[in-house]
Coordinates of C-alpha atoms in Angstrom, one line a residue:
M20 CA 7.1 14.0 -26.9
E21 CA 3.0 14.7 -26.6
T22 CA 2.4 16.8 -23.8
S23 CA 0.3 14.1 -21.4
A24 CA 3.4 11.7 -22.1
F25 CA 5.8 14.1 -21.4
L26 CA 4.5 15.5 -18.1
R27 CA 3.6 11.4 -17.3
K28 CA 7.2 10.8 -18.1
L29 CA 8.5 13.6 -15.6
R30 CA 6.0 12.2 -12.8
E31 CA 7.7 8.3 -13.5
L32 CA 11.2 10.3 -13.1
I33 CA 10.3 11.8 -9.9
D34 CA 8.9 8.3 -8.7
I35 CA 12.7 7.0 -9.5
E36 CA 14.3 9.7 -8.0
L37 CA 12.4 9.5 -4.5
A38 CA 12.9 5.9 -4.9
E39 CA 16.8 6.3 -5.2
D40 CA 16.7 9.1 -2.7
I41 CA 15.1 6.9 0.0
L42 CA 17.4 4.0 -0.4
I43 CA 20.6 6.3 -0.2
F44 CA 19.4 7.7 2.8
Q45 CA 18.4 4.2 4.1
Q46 CA 21.6 2.9 3.3
K47 CA 23.7 5.8 4.8
I48 CA 22.0 6.5 8.1
E49 CA 19.0 4.6 8.8
A50 CA 20.7 1.2 8.9
L51 CA 23.3 2.1 10.9
S52 CA 24.1 1.9 14.6
L53 CA 24.3 4.6 17.0
S54 CA 28.0 4.4 17.2
E55 CA 28.0 4.1 13.0
K56 CA 26.0 6.9 12.7
Q57 CA 28.5 9.0 15.0
K58 CA 31.4 8.1 13.3
Q59 CA 30.0 8.7 9.9
G60 CA 29.0 12.2 10.7
Y61 CA 25.2 11.3 10.4
C62 CA 24.4 11.7 14.3
W63 CA 25.3 13.5 17.1
H64 CA 25.3 12.1 20.4
P65 CA 25.4 12.7 23.4
V66 CA 24.5 16.4 23.3
K67 CA 22.7 18.8 25.8
V68 CA 20.4 22.2 25.4
I69 CA 22.5 24.8 26.0
K70 CA 20.1 27.6 25.2
T71 CA 16.4 27.8 24.5
G72 CA 13.9 30.6 23.0
F73 CA 11.6 31.5 20.7
T74 CA 12.0 33.0 17.4
Y75 CA 10.3 35.7 15.6
G76 CA 7.4 33.5 14.9
D77 CA 6.7 32.2 18.2
R78 CA 8.5 28.8 17.2
A79 CA 10.6 27.4 20.2
Y80 CA 14.5 27.0 19.4
V81 CA 17.2 25.1 20.9
V82 CA 21.0 25.5 20.9
I83 CA 22.9 22.2 21.3
E84 CA 26.2 21.4 22.3
R85 CA 28.4 18.0 21.8
N86 CA 31.7 17.4 23.3
D87 CA 33.8 16.9 20.1
T88 CA 34.3 18.6 17.0
K89 CA 34.8 15.6 14.5
N90 CA 33.7 15.8 10.9
H91 CA 29.8 15.9 10.1
D92 CA 27.5 15.7 7.2
F93 CA 24.6 18.1 9.0
R94 CA 24.2 21.2 6.9
S95 CA 21.9 24.6 7.6
G96 CA 18.3 23.5 6.3
N97 CA 18.6 20.0 7.3
I98 CA 15.4 18.3 8.7
V99 CA 16.5 16.7 12.2
K100 CA 15.0 14.9 15.1
L101 CA 15.9 15.4 18.5
Y102 CA 15.1 12.9 21.0
A103 CA 16.0 11.4 24.5
Q104 CA 17.5 7.9 24.2
K105 CA 15.7 6.4 27.2
D106 CA 12.1 6.9 25.6
P107 CA 12.4 7.7 22.0
L108 CA 9.2 7.3 21.0
N109 CA 7.6 9.7 23.3
D110 CA 10.4 12.0 24.1
T111 CA 11.1 13.3 20.3
V112 CA 10.7 16.4 18.6
N113 CA 11.5 17.2 15.3
G114 CA 13.1 21.0 13.5
T115 CA 15.3 22.3 11.2
I116 CA 18.8 23.3 11.4
N117 CA 19.2 27.1 11.7
Y118 CA 23.1 27.2 11.6
L119 CA 26.0 25.1 13.0
K120 CA 29.3 25.6 14.1
A121 CA 32.0 22.6 14.9
S122 CA 30.5 21.6 18.5
Q123 CA 27.0 24.0 18.4
M124 CA 23.9 23.8 16.6
K125 CA 20.6 25.9 16.5
I126 CA 17.4 24.2 15.6
V127 CA 13.9 25.4 15.2
L128 CA 11.8 23.6 16.2
N129 CA 8.3 22.5 15.0
T130 CA 6.3 23.1 17.8
D131 CA 5.5 26.5 20.0
H132 CA 6.7 25.0 23.2
L133 CA 9.8 23.4 24.8
P134 CA 9.6 20.1 25.8
V135 CA 10.0 19.0 29.5
W136 CA 12.7 16.5 28.7
L137 CA 15.0 18.9 27.1
D138 CA 17.3 18.9 30.1
N139 CA 18.4 15.5 29.5
E140 CA 22.1 15.5 29.5
K141 CA 22.3 12.7 26.8
L142 CA 20.0 13.5 24.0
T143 CA 20.7 12.4 20.5
L144 CA 20.4 14.2 17.2
D145 CA 19.8 12.3 13.6
L146 CA 18.8 13.3 10.3
L147 CA 15.7 13.0 8.8
F148 CA 14.5 12.4 5.3
D149 CA 12.3 15.5 4.0
E150 CA 9.7 13.8 1.2
R151 CA 7.7 17.5 1.0
T152 CA 9.6 18.4 -2.5
Y153 CA 9.0 15.2 -3.8
K154 CA 5.3 15.4 -3.1
E155 CA 5.0 19.1 -4.3
M156 CA 6.5 18.0 -7.4
Q157 CA 4.2 15.1 -8.1
K158 CA 1.0 17.4 -7.1
A159 CA 2.3 20.2 -9.6
L160 CA 2.7 17.9 -12.5
S161 CA -0.7 16.3 -12.1
L162 CA -2.5 19.7 -11.9
V163 CA -0.5 21.0 -15.2
A164 CA -1.7 17.7 -17.0
K165 CA -5.2 18.2 -15.9
A166 CA -5.5 22.0 -16.8
S167 CA -8.1 22.9 -19.6
N168 CA -9.6 26.2 -20.4
S169 CA -7.2 28.2 -18.3
R170 CA -4.4 30.2 -18.4
L171 CA -2.5 27.5 -16.7
A172 CA -3.3 25.0 -19.7
D173 CA -2.6 27.9 -22.1
L174 CA 1.1 28.3 -20.6
R175 CA 1.6 24.4 -20.4
D176 CA 0.9 24.4 -24.1
V177 CA 3.5 27.2 -24.8
L178 CA 6.3 25.7 -22.4
L179 CA 5.6 22.2 -24.0
G180 CA 6.2 23.8 -27.4
S181 CA 2.6 23.2 -28.4
I182 CA 2.3 26.7 -29.2
T183 CA 4.4 29.4 -30.3
P184 CA 5.1 32.2 -27.4
S185 CA 3.5 35.9 -28.3
F186 CA 5.2 39.1 -27.7
E187 CA 3.3 42.2 -27.9
Q188 CA 4.5 45.7 -29.6
I189 CA 5.2 48.0 -26.7
P190 CA 7.5 51.3 -26.8
T191 CA 10.8 50.7 -26.0
V192 CA 12.5 51.3 -22.9
H193 CA 16.2 52.4 -22.2
I194 CA 17.8 52.1 -18.7
P195 CA 21.0 54.6 -18.8
H196 CA 23.0 52.6 -16.5
L197 CA 22.5 49.0 -18.3
N198 CA 24.4 47.9 -21.3
E199 CA 22.6 47.1 -24.6
S200 CA 22.0 43.5 -24.4
Q201 CA 20.8 44.2 -20.6
N202 CA 18.3 46.9 -22.0
V203 CA 17.0 44.2 -24.9
A204 CA 16.7 41.6 -22.1
I205 CA 14.2 44.1 -20.0
N206 CA 12.5 45.0 -23.1
S207 CA 11.7 41.4 -23.9
I208 CA 10.7 40.5 -20.4
L209 CA 8.0 43.6 -21.0
S210 CA 6.8 42.7 -24.1
A211 CA 6.4 38.6 -23.5
E212 CA 2.9 37.7 -23.0
D213 CA 3.9 34.3 -22.0
V214 CA 7.5 33.4 -21.8
A215 CA 10.8 35.3 -21.7
L216 CA 14.4 33.7 -21.2
V217 CA 17.3 35.7 -20.1
H218 CA 20.6 33.8 -20.3
G219 CA 23.4 35.1 -18.1
P220 CA 27.0 34.0 -18.2
P221 CA 28.8 34.6 -15.0
G222 CA 29.6 38.2 -14.3
T223 CA 26.9 39.4 -16.9
G224 CA 24.8 41.1 -14.4
K225 CA 21.8 38.7 -14.8
T226 CA 20.4 39.7 -11.3
T227 CA 21.0 43.2 -12.0
T228 CA 18.8 43.1 -15.1
I229 CA 15.8 41.3 -13.7
V230 CA 15.9 43.6 -10.5
E231 CA 15.3 46.3 -13.4
A232 CA 12.7 44.5 -15.2
I233 CA 10.9 43.3 -11.7
K234 CA 10.9 47.0 -10.6
I235 CA 9.1 48.2 -13.9
L236 CA 6.3 45.3 -13.6
A237 CA 5.7 45.9 -10.1
Q238 CA 4.8 49.5 -10.8
K239 CA 3.1 48.5 -13.9
E240 CA 1.3 45.1 -12.8
G241 CA 0.9 45.2 -9.4
Q242 CA 2.5 42.2 -7.1
T243 CA 5.2 40.0 -8.8
L244 CA 6.3 36.8 -7.6
V245 CA 10.2 35.9 -7.6
C246 CA 11.2 32.4 -6.8
A247 CA 14.7 30.5 -7.0
P248 CA 15.5 27.1 -6.2
S249 CA 17.7 27.4 -3.2
N250 CA 17.2 29.7 -0.4
A251 CA 20.4 31.3 -1.1
A252 CA 19.2 32.5 -4.4
V253 CA 15.9 33.5 -2.9
D254 CA 17.9 35.7 -0.2
L255 CA 20.1 37.3 -2.6
L256 CA 17.2 38.4 -5.0
T257 CA 15.4 39.8 -1.7
E258 CA 18.2 41.6 -0.9
R259 CA 18.9 43.3 -4.1
L260 CA 15.1 44.0 -4.5
S261 CA 14.8 45.6 -1.0
A262 CA 18.1 47.8 -1.9
V263 CA 16.1 49.3 -4.9
G264 CA 13.5 50.5 -2.6
L265 CA 10.7 47.6 -3.5
N266 CA 8.3 46.2 -0.5
V267 CA 9.4 42.4 -0.7
V268 CA 8.3 40.2 1.9
R269 CA 10.1 36.8 2.1
L270 CA 8.3 33.7 2.6
G271 CA 9.8 30.5 4.2
N272 CA 11.0 28.8 7.1
I273 CA 12.7 31.4 9.1
S274 CA 15.5 28.9 10.3
R275 CA 17.0 28.8 6.7
V276 CA 16.6 32.6 5.9
D277 CA 20.1 34.6 5.8
D278 CA 20.3 37.0 8.6
A279 CA 20.5 39.6 6.2
V280 CA 17.3 39.5 5.1
L281 CA 15.5 38.3 8.4
N282 CA 13.5 41.9 8.4
A283 CA 12.1 41.0 4.8
T284 CA 10.6 37.9 6.4
L285 CA 7.0 37.5 7.1
D286 CA 7.4 36.5 10.8
V287 CA 9.7 39.3 11.5
R288 CA 7.3 41.7 9.7
L289 CA 4.5 40.5 11.8
S290 CA 6.4 40.4 14.9
K291 CA 7.1 44.1 14.3
H292 CA 3.7 45.2 13.5
P293 CA 2.0 47.6 16.2
E294 CA -1.0 45.2 16.7
F295 CA 1.2 42.0 17.1
K296 CA 1.6 43.1 20.9
E297 CA -2.0 42.2 21.3
I298 CA -1.9 39.2 19.8
K299 CA 1.1 38.0 21.7
K300 CA -0.9 39.1 25.2
L301 CA -3.6 36.8 23.6
K302 CA -1.5 33.7 23.2
I303 CA -0.1 34.1 26.3
K304 CA -3.3 34.5 28.4
A305 CA -4.6 31.5 26.6
A306 CA -1.4 29.5 27.4
Q307 CA -1.9 30.4 30.9
K308 CA -5.7 29.2 31.1
R309 CA -4.4 26.0 29.7
R310 CA -1.9 25.7 32.3
D311 CA -4.7 26.6 35.0
A312 CA -6.9 24.2 33.5
E313 CA -4.2 21.4 33.6
R314 CA -3.7 21.8 37.2
F315 CA -6.7 19.6 38.1
K316 CA -5.8 16.1 38.3
R317 CA -7.8 13.0 37.7
N318 CA -9.6 12.8 41.4
F319 CA -11.5 16.2 41.6
D320 CA -15.1 17.1 42.6
S321 CA -17.7 18.6 40.6
A322 CA -16.8 22.2 40.9
A323 CA -13.2 21.7 39.8
Y324 CA -14.5 19.5 37.0
A325 CA -16.5 22.6 35.6
A326 CA -13.8 25.0 36.4
R327 CA -11.2 22.9 34.0
K328 CA -13.6 22.8 31.1
E329 CA -14.4 26.5 31.6
G330 CA -10.8 27.0 31.6
Y331 CA -10.1 24.7 28.3
K332 CA -12.8 26.6 26.8
E333 CA -11.1 30.3 27.5
A334 CA -8.2 29.2 26.2
R335 CA -9.7 28.0 22.8
E336 CA -11.5 31.2 22.5
L337 CA -8.5 33.2 23.4
T338 CA -6.3 31.2 20.9
A339 CA -9.2 31.4 18.0
W340 CA -9.2 35.5 18.4
A341 CA -5.3 35.6 18.6
H342 CA -5.3 33.0 15.0
Q343 CA -7.9 35.2 13.8
L344 CA -6.0 38.7 14.2
E345 CA -3.0 37.4 13.1
D346 CA -4.3 36.1 9.8
R347 CA -5.6 39.8 9.2
L348 CA -2.4 41.0 9.9
I349 CA -0.8 38.5 7.8
D350 CA -3.3 39.5 4.8
Q351 CA -2.5 43.2 5.4
I352 CA 1.3 42.5 5.0
M353 CA 1.2 40.1 2.2
S354 CA -1.5 42.5 0.1
S355 CA 0.8 45.5 0.6
A356 CA 4.0 43.6 -0.8
S357 CA 5.2 44.9 -4.5
V358 CA 7.1 41.7 -4.2
I359 CA 6.7 38.1 -3.0
T360 CA 9.9 36.1 -2.5
C361 CA 10.2 32.2 -1.9
T362 CA 11.4 28.8 -3.1
L363 CA 10.2 26.8 -6.1
V364 CA 8.7 24.7 -3.3
G365 CA 7.8 27.3 -1.2
A366 CA 5.4 28.5 -3.8
A367 CA 3.2 25.8 -2.5
G368 CA 2.7 27.1 0.7
S369 CA -0.8 27.8 2.3
L370 CA 0.4 31.5 2.5
L371 CA -0.1 31.7 -1.2
K372 CA -3.0 29.6 -1.7
K373 CA -5.4 32.6 -2.5
Y374 CA -2.9 34.7 -4.8
Q375 CA -2.6 34.5 -8.1
F376 CA 0.5 36.9 -10.0
H377 CA 0.4 38.5 -13.3
T378 CA 4.2 37.7 -13.9
L379 CA 6.5 35.0 -12.3
F380 CA 10.4 35.2 -12.4
I381 CA 12.4 32.4 -11.7
D382 CA 16.0 33.2 -11.7
E383 CA 18.7 30.2 -11.5
A384 CA 16.0 28.3 -13.5
A385 CA 19.2 26.3 -14.9
Q386 CA 19.6 24.8 -11.6
A387 CA 16.1 23.6 -11.1
L388 CA 14.6 20.3 -11.9
E389 CA 11.5 20.9 -14.3
P390 CA 8.7 19.4 -12.2
A391 CA 9.8 21.8 -9.4
T392 CA 9.8 24.8 -11.6
W393 CA 5.9 24.0 -12.4
I394 CA 5.1 24.7 -8.7
P395 CA 5.1 28.6 -8.7
I396 CA 4.2 28.6 -12.9
M397 CA 0.8 27.4 -11.5
K398 CA 0.2 30.8 -10.0
A399 CA 1.0 32.8 -12.9
S400 CA 0.0 34.0 -16.1
K401 CA 3.5 35.0 -17.6
V402 CA 7.0 33.4 -16.9
V403 CA 10.2 35.1 -16.9
L404 CA 13.3 32.3 -16.7
A405 CA 16.6 33.5 -16.1
G406 CA 19.6 31.6 -15.6
D407 CA 22.9 29.9 -17.3
P408 CA 22.5 26.0 -18.4
F409 CA 26.4 26.0 -18.8
Q410 CA 26.9 26.5 -14.7
L411 CA 25.8 24.1 -12.1
P412 CA 23.0 21.7 -13.0
P413 CA 20.2 20.5 -10.6
T414 CA 21.2 17.5 -8.4
V415 CA 20.1 14.4 -9.7
K416 CA 21.0 11.1 -7.3
S417 CA 19.2 8.5 -9.7
N418 CA 21.7 7.6 -12.6
K419 CA 18.5 5.9 -14.2
A420 CA 16.4 9.3 -13.9
Q421 CA 19.7 11.1 -15.2
K422 CA 20.1 9.2 -18.0
Q423 CA 16.4 9.2 -19.1
G424 CA 16.4 13.2 -18.6
L425 CA 15.3 14.3 -15.3
S426 CA 18.4 16.4 -15.5
I427 CA 17.2 18.4 -18.3
T428 CA 15.8 21.5 -16.9
M429 CA 12.9 23.5 -18.4
M430 CA 15.2 26.9 -19.4
E431 CA 17.5 24.2 -20.8
R432 CA 15.0 22.8 -23.3
L433 CA 13.4 26.2 -24.0
L434 CA 16.8 27.6 -25.1
T435 CA 16.3 25.5 -28.3
Q436 CA 12.9 26.0 -28.6
I437 CA 11.8 29.8 -27.7
P438 CA 12.9 31.9 -30.8
K439 CA 13.8 34.9 -28.5
V440 CA 16.4 34.2 -26.2
N441 CA 18.5 37.0 -24.3
L442 CA 22.1 36.3 -24.1
L443 CA 23.6 39.1 -21.8
K444 CA 27.0 39.4 -23.6
V445 CA 28.9 42.1 -21.6
Q446 CA 30.6 40.7 -18.3
Y447 CA 32.0 42.9 -15.4
R448 CA 33.9 40.5 -13.4
M449 CA 37.0 38.7 -15.0
N450 CA 39.8 40.6 -16.8
A451 CA 39.9 39.0 -20.6
T452 CA 42.6 36.4 -20.3
I453 CA 40.4 34.9 -17.3
M454 CA 37.1 35.2 -19.3
G455 CA 38.5 33.7 -22.7
F456 CA 38.7 30.1 -21.9
S457 CA 34.9 29.7 -20.8
N458 CA 34.0 32.4 -23.7
T459 CA 35.4 30.0 -26.0
Q460 CA 34.3 26.5 -24.8
F461 CA 30.5 27.4 -23.5
Y462 CA 29.5 30.7 -25.2
D463 CA 31.0 30.8 -28.8
N464 CA 33.0 33.6 -27.8
Q465 CA 30.1 36.2 -27.7
L466 CA 31.1 37.6 -24.4
I467 CA 33.2 40.8 -23.8
A468 CA 34.7 41.7 -20.9
D469 CA 33.6 45.5 -19.8
I470 CA 36.7 47.8 -20.2
S471 CA 36.3 48.4 -16.8
V472 CA 37.9 44.6 -16.2
E473 CA 39.4 43.9 -19.4
Q474 CA 43.0 44.6 -18.0
H475 CA 42.7 44.1 -14.2
Q476 CA 45.4 42.5 -12.5
L477 CA 46.9 42.5 -9.1
P478 CA 49.4 45.3 -8.1
I479 CA 52.4 42.9 -8.4
A480 CA 55.2 42.6 -11.1
P481 CA 53.8 41.9 -14.6
H482 CA 52.2 38.3 -14.5
K483 CA 49.7 36.1 -16.3
S484 CA 46.2 36.3 -14.9
V485 CA 45.9 32.6 -15.6
E486 CA 48.3 29.7 -14.1
F487 CA 48.4 26.0 -14.2
I488 CA 50.3 24.3 -11.4
D489 CA 51.5 21.2 -12.8
T490 CA 51.9 17.9 -10.3
A491 CA 52.8 15.6 -12.6
G492 CA 55.4 13.2 -11.6
T493 CA 55.7 14.5 -8.2
G494 CA 53.5 11.7 -6.5
F495 CA 50.8 14.0 -5.2
E496 CA 48.3 11.6 -5.5
E497 CA 44.9 11.7 -4.6
K498 CA 43.9 9.7 -1.3
T499 CA 40.5 7.8 -0.8
D500 CA 38.7 6.8 2.7
E501 CA 37.5 3.3 3.1
S502 CA 34.0 3.6 1.0
G503 CA 36.1 5.2 -1.6
K504 CA 34.0 7.7 -1.9
K505 CA 35.9 10.5 -0.2
R506 CA 38.6 12.1 -2.0
E507 CA 41.5 14.3 -1.1
N508 CA 45.0 15.5 -1.9
P509 CA 46.9 16.8 0.6
D510 CA 49.8 17.7 -1.3
E511 CA 47.5 20.0 -3.2
I512 CA 46.8 21.4 -0.1
R513 CA 50.4 22.2 0.7
L514 CA 50.9 23.6 -3.2
V515 CA 47.8 26.1 -2.5
F516 CA 49.2 27.5 0.8
E517 CA 52.6 27.5 -0.7
H518 CA 51.9 29.8 -3.8
L519 CA 49.7 31.8 -1.8
H520 CA 52.8 32.5 1.0
Q521 CA 54.7 33.7 -1.7
L522 CA 52.2 35.7 -3.6
I523 CA 51.5 37.7 -0.4
K524 CA 55.0 38.3 -0.3
E525 CA 54.7 40.3 -3.5
L526 CA 52.0 42.3 -2.8
P527 CA 52.4 46.1 -1.5
D528 CA 51.9 46.4 2.3
G529 CA 48.1 46.9 3.4
E530 CA 47.1 45.4 -0.2
K531 CA 44.6 42.6 0.9
P532 CA 42.6 41.2 -2.1
T533 CA 39.8 39.0 -1.4
I534 CA 40.6 34.8 -2.2
G535 CA 38.8 32.2 -2.7
I536 CA 40.1 28.5 -2.3
I537 CA 37.6 26.2 -3.8
A538 CA 37.7 22.2 -4.6
P539 CA 35.1 19.7 -6.2
Y540 CA 35.3 17.8 -3.6
R541 CA 33.9 18.5 0.0
A542 CA 36.6 15.9 1.6
Q543 CA 39.2 18.1 -0.1
V544 CA 37.4 21.3 1.2
K545 CA 37.2 20.0 5.0
A546 CA 41.0 19.1 4.9
M547 CA 41.8 22.6 3.5
E548 CA 39.8 24.1 6.3
M549 CA 41.6 21.9 9.0
D550 CA 45.0 22.9 7.5
F551 CA 44.1 26.6 7.3
L552 CA 43.9 26.8 11.0
S553 CA 47.4 26.2 11.2
E554 CA 48.4 29.1 8.7
K555 CA 48.4 31.7 11.1
D556 CA 50.0 34.3 8.5
L557 CA 47.2 34.0 6.4
H558 CA 44.6 34.5 8.9
D559 CA 44.5 38.3 8.3
Y560 CA 43.6 37.9 4.9
P561 CA 39.8 37.5 3.8
I562 CA 40.0 34.2 2.6
T563 CA 37.0 31.8 1.9
I564 CA 37.3 28.0 1.7
N565 CA 34.5 26.1 0.1
T566 CA 33.3 23.6 -2.7
I567 CA 32.7 24.8 -6.1
D568 CA 29.1 24.8 -5.8
S569 CA 28.9 26.7 -2.8
F570 CA 30.7 29.4 -4.7
Q571 CA 28.1 30.2 -7.8
G572 CA 27.1 33.5 -7.8
Q573 CA 30.5 34.6 -5.8
E574 CA 33.7 36.5 -6.8
R575 CA 37.2 37.0 -5.6
D576 CA 40.0 38.9 -6.6
I577 CA 42.1 35.5 -6.4
V578 CA 41.0 32.1 -7.1
Y579 CA 42.7 28.9 -6.6
I580 CA 41.3 25.6 -7.3
S581 CA 42.5 22.3 -6.4
L582 CA 41.4 19.5 -9.2
V583 CA 42.5 16.7 -6.6
R584 CA 42.3 14.0 -9.2
S585 CA 45.3 12.3 -9.5
N586 CA 46.0 8.6 -10.4
D587 CA 47.7 6.6 -12.9
A588 CA 44.2 5.0 -14.5
G589 CA 43.7 8.8 -15.5
Q590 CA 40.0 9.0 -14.0
I591 CA 38.9 12.2 -13.5
G592 CA 35.3 11.3 -12.1
F593 CA 33.5 14.5 -11.0
L594 CA 35.8 16.7 -13.1
K595 CA 33.5 15.1 -15.9
D596 CA 30.8 18.0 -15.2
Y597 CA 32.3 20.6 -17.0
R598 CA 29.3 22.9 -16.1
R599 CA 30.9 22.6 -12.3
M600 CA 34.4 23.4 -14.0
N601 CA 32.7 26.6 -15.7
V602 CA 31.6 27.9 -12.5
A603 CA 35.1 27.3 -11.1
M604 CA 37.0 28.9 -13.6
T605 CA 34.7 32.1 -13.8
R606 CA 34.7 33.3 -10.0
A607 CA 38.3 34.9 -10.2
K608 CA 38.5 38.9 -11.1
K609 CA 42.1 39.2 -11.6
L610 CA 44.4 35.9 -11.2
L611 CA 43.1 32.2 -11.5
V612 CA 45.4 29.4 -10.0
I613 CA 44.4 25.8 -11.0
I614 CA 46.4 23.2 -9.5
G615 CA 46.5 19.4 -11.1
D616 CA 47.8 16.6 -12.7
S617 CA 48.2 17.1 -16.2
A618 CA 49.2 13.4 -16.8
T619 CA 45.3 12.5 -15.4
V620 CA 43.3 15.1 -16.5
G621 CA 45.1 16.1 -19.7
Q622 CA 43.9 12.9 -21.4
D623 CA 40.2 14.4 -21.2
T624 CA 39.6 16.9 -24.4
F625 CA 37.9 19.8 -22.0
Y626 CA 41.2 19.9 -19.6
G627 CA 43.4 18.9 -22.9
D628 CA 41.8 22.4 -24.2
F629 CA 42.4 24.2 -21.2
L630 CA 46.3 23.0 -20.7
D631 CA 46.5 24.3 -24.5
Y632 CA 45.0 27.5 -23.4
V633 CA 47.3 28.2 -20.7
D634 CA 50.5 27.5 -22.9
A635 CA 49.0 30.3 -25.3
N636 CA 47.5 32.8 -22.8
G637 CA 48.8 31.9 -19.6
S638 CA 51.6 30.6 -17.3
Y639 CA 52.2 26.9 -17.0
R640 CA 54.2 25.9 -13.9
T641 CA 55.2 22.9 -12.2
A642 CA 54.8 21.9 -8.6
W643 CA 58.8 21.6 -8.6
E644 CA 59.1 25.1 -8.2
F645 CA 57.9 25.5 -5.0
F646 CA 59.2 22.6 -3.3
V647 CA 63.4 22.6 -4.1

């Protein structure tokens, strides 16, 4: 497709996706009554504020509490509205969820003061729809389409296939602690003049590779911009880059940043700067002047009027002075950084407005919508894309937009277009048996397990590293809620814990392997979390329960996967996303246990192949073994 037509098509698809997202939000939340929103988990009411304060960036925060612990759909990073029912138009403030528990939540407010009505005992919290990402994607696509006689225009033509990417001849770099394919990838990154691709299957050290490349380029070129589609991925990179001694500044809403990298954030850097005390004094003084001026009521004489006017004037001058000093400090901190990290959308922020970078790294590029990928590309001369198109795809809510190609990422597209793709071939996580099925299905058997993990097993009697526990014929059928959208399988949960209890009995005293229990359906995860509360004997073990999506990039010694689906029609729905299952099947280091109904999933070619693989290389068991 011709360049302008391709970009125009992307803009149309983003409009379709936005319309669908708004429609879903309206149907799910806005159209519901307060009681229905409470019932379905889209609203907390009543809530009360139990703590207030200010973040490092002088933004107000509140901690709210509710009386029940019902399931809800709030997540860290959500945009929310907190308001008083008696006057929701005036007594309203928006913010971002920083963290939450079953009955408590911390919200960083979009204000630098605390509203007086927060002491109301019956406040309400609602989810809000956030359009910013869509607006920034549309803006980026428009600017990319209009670019001419510029580096952006050149990059656009390379990335859309009109021009072949160039590579310069440079002295070969060899990093001793990296393997051959990792060193090849680093040399490709260094020699690329336009774009380089690093394809990193699970456990192959993708992050290690790009961190080494960033180290070299930060010394050679100066500042480097590093982005990823999610805050979690940005935080991981920030942590790893800081650990190798690079001066990293993490941009973004502090409420969405992991505690482990808070010290790298601009807000914390600013608050710890010696000169920041003076700025804080000026802000406090300005606030006091403003409060003094506001003490004058409507009926006052000319002297009082003059005093109020002078108070406001002094407050404005002090505030302007504080902002001037703060801007200078921000510029110092940003300019001194070796690496700046942020999300793709975060690259559109005002703090980066005057910055241009020679090299941009985008990690987890195969999870990013192409329009979002263009946002940071506008600020760079060269781009390095790293990821794996056979793991989690980007989320697309509109079936129409997905069918028309919105789910195809830039990295996925370039893998067939760029002549030089760097596949990392040695994996350091799984033993050879756990790796085998994924290697055959997705990577043409090009991967090898490093000798350090090739024969890794648990310290128990000889056992197979891959188990499938078949529930066919047991009546362990999936359950759905009234909407038919939330699926769980309580019997599979019982089976997971029974298997785990038996396994733990076989472990030597004091042996506590890390354990992950995952499922493709959030309802199943919530049910597992609730059941786990009563499994007191397991609480001393390092066990994590979560969705498959939340486990990307993580690993555990033992991983259980509950497939959930079990029905007479042989419908597997969500399980059809084989890339998501690739993520699930490649989290385990020493033992992978999958629980499912062969009569339901085995009709699908992918799962049929997996059952054949277990027959040949693993342990095929039946649920009857555990409940006789």
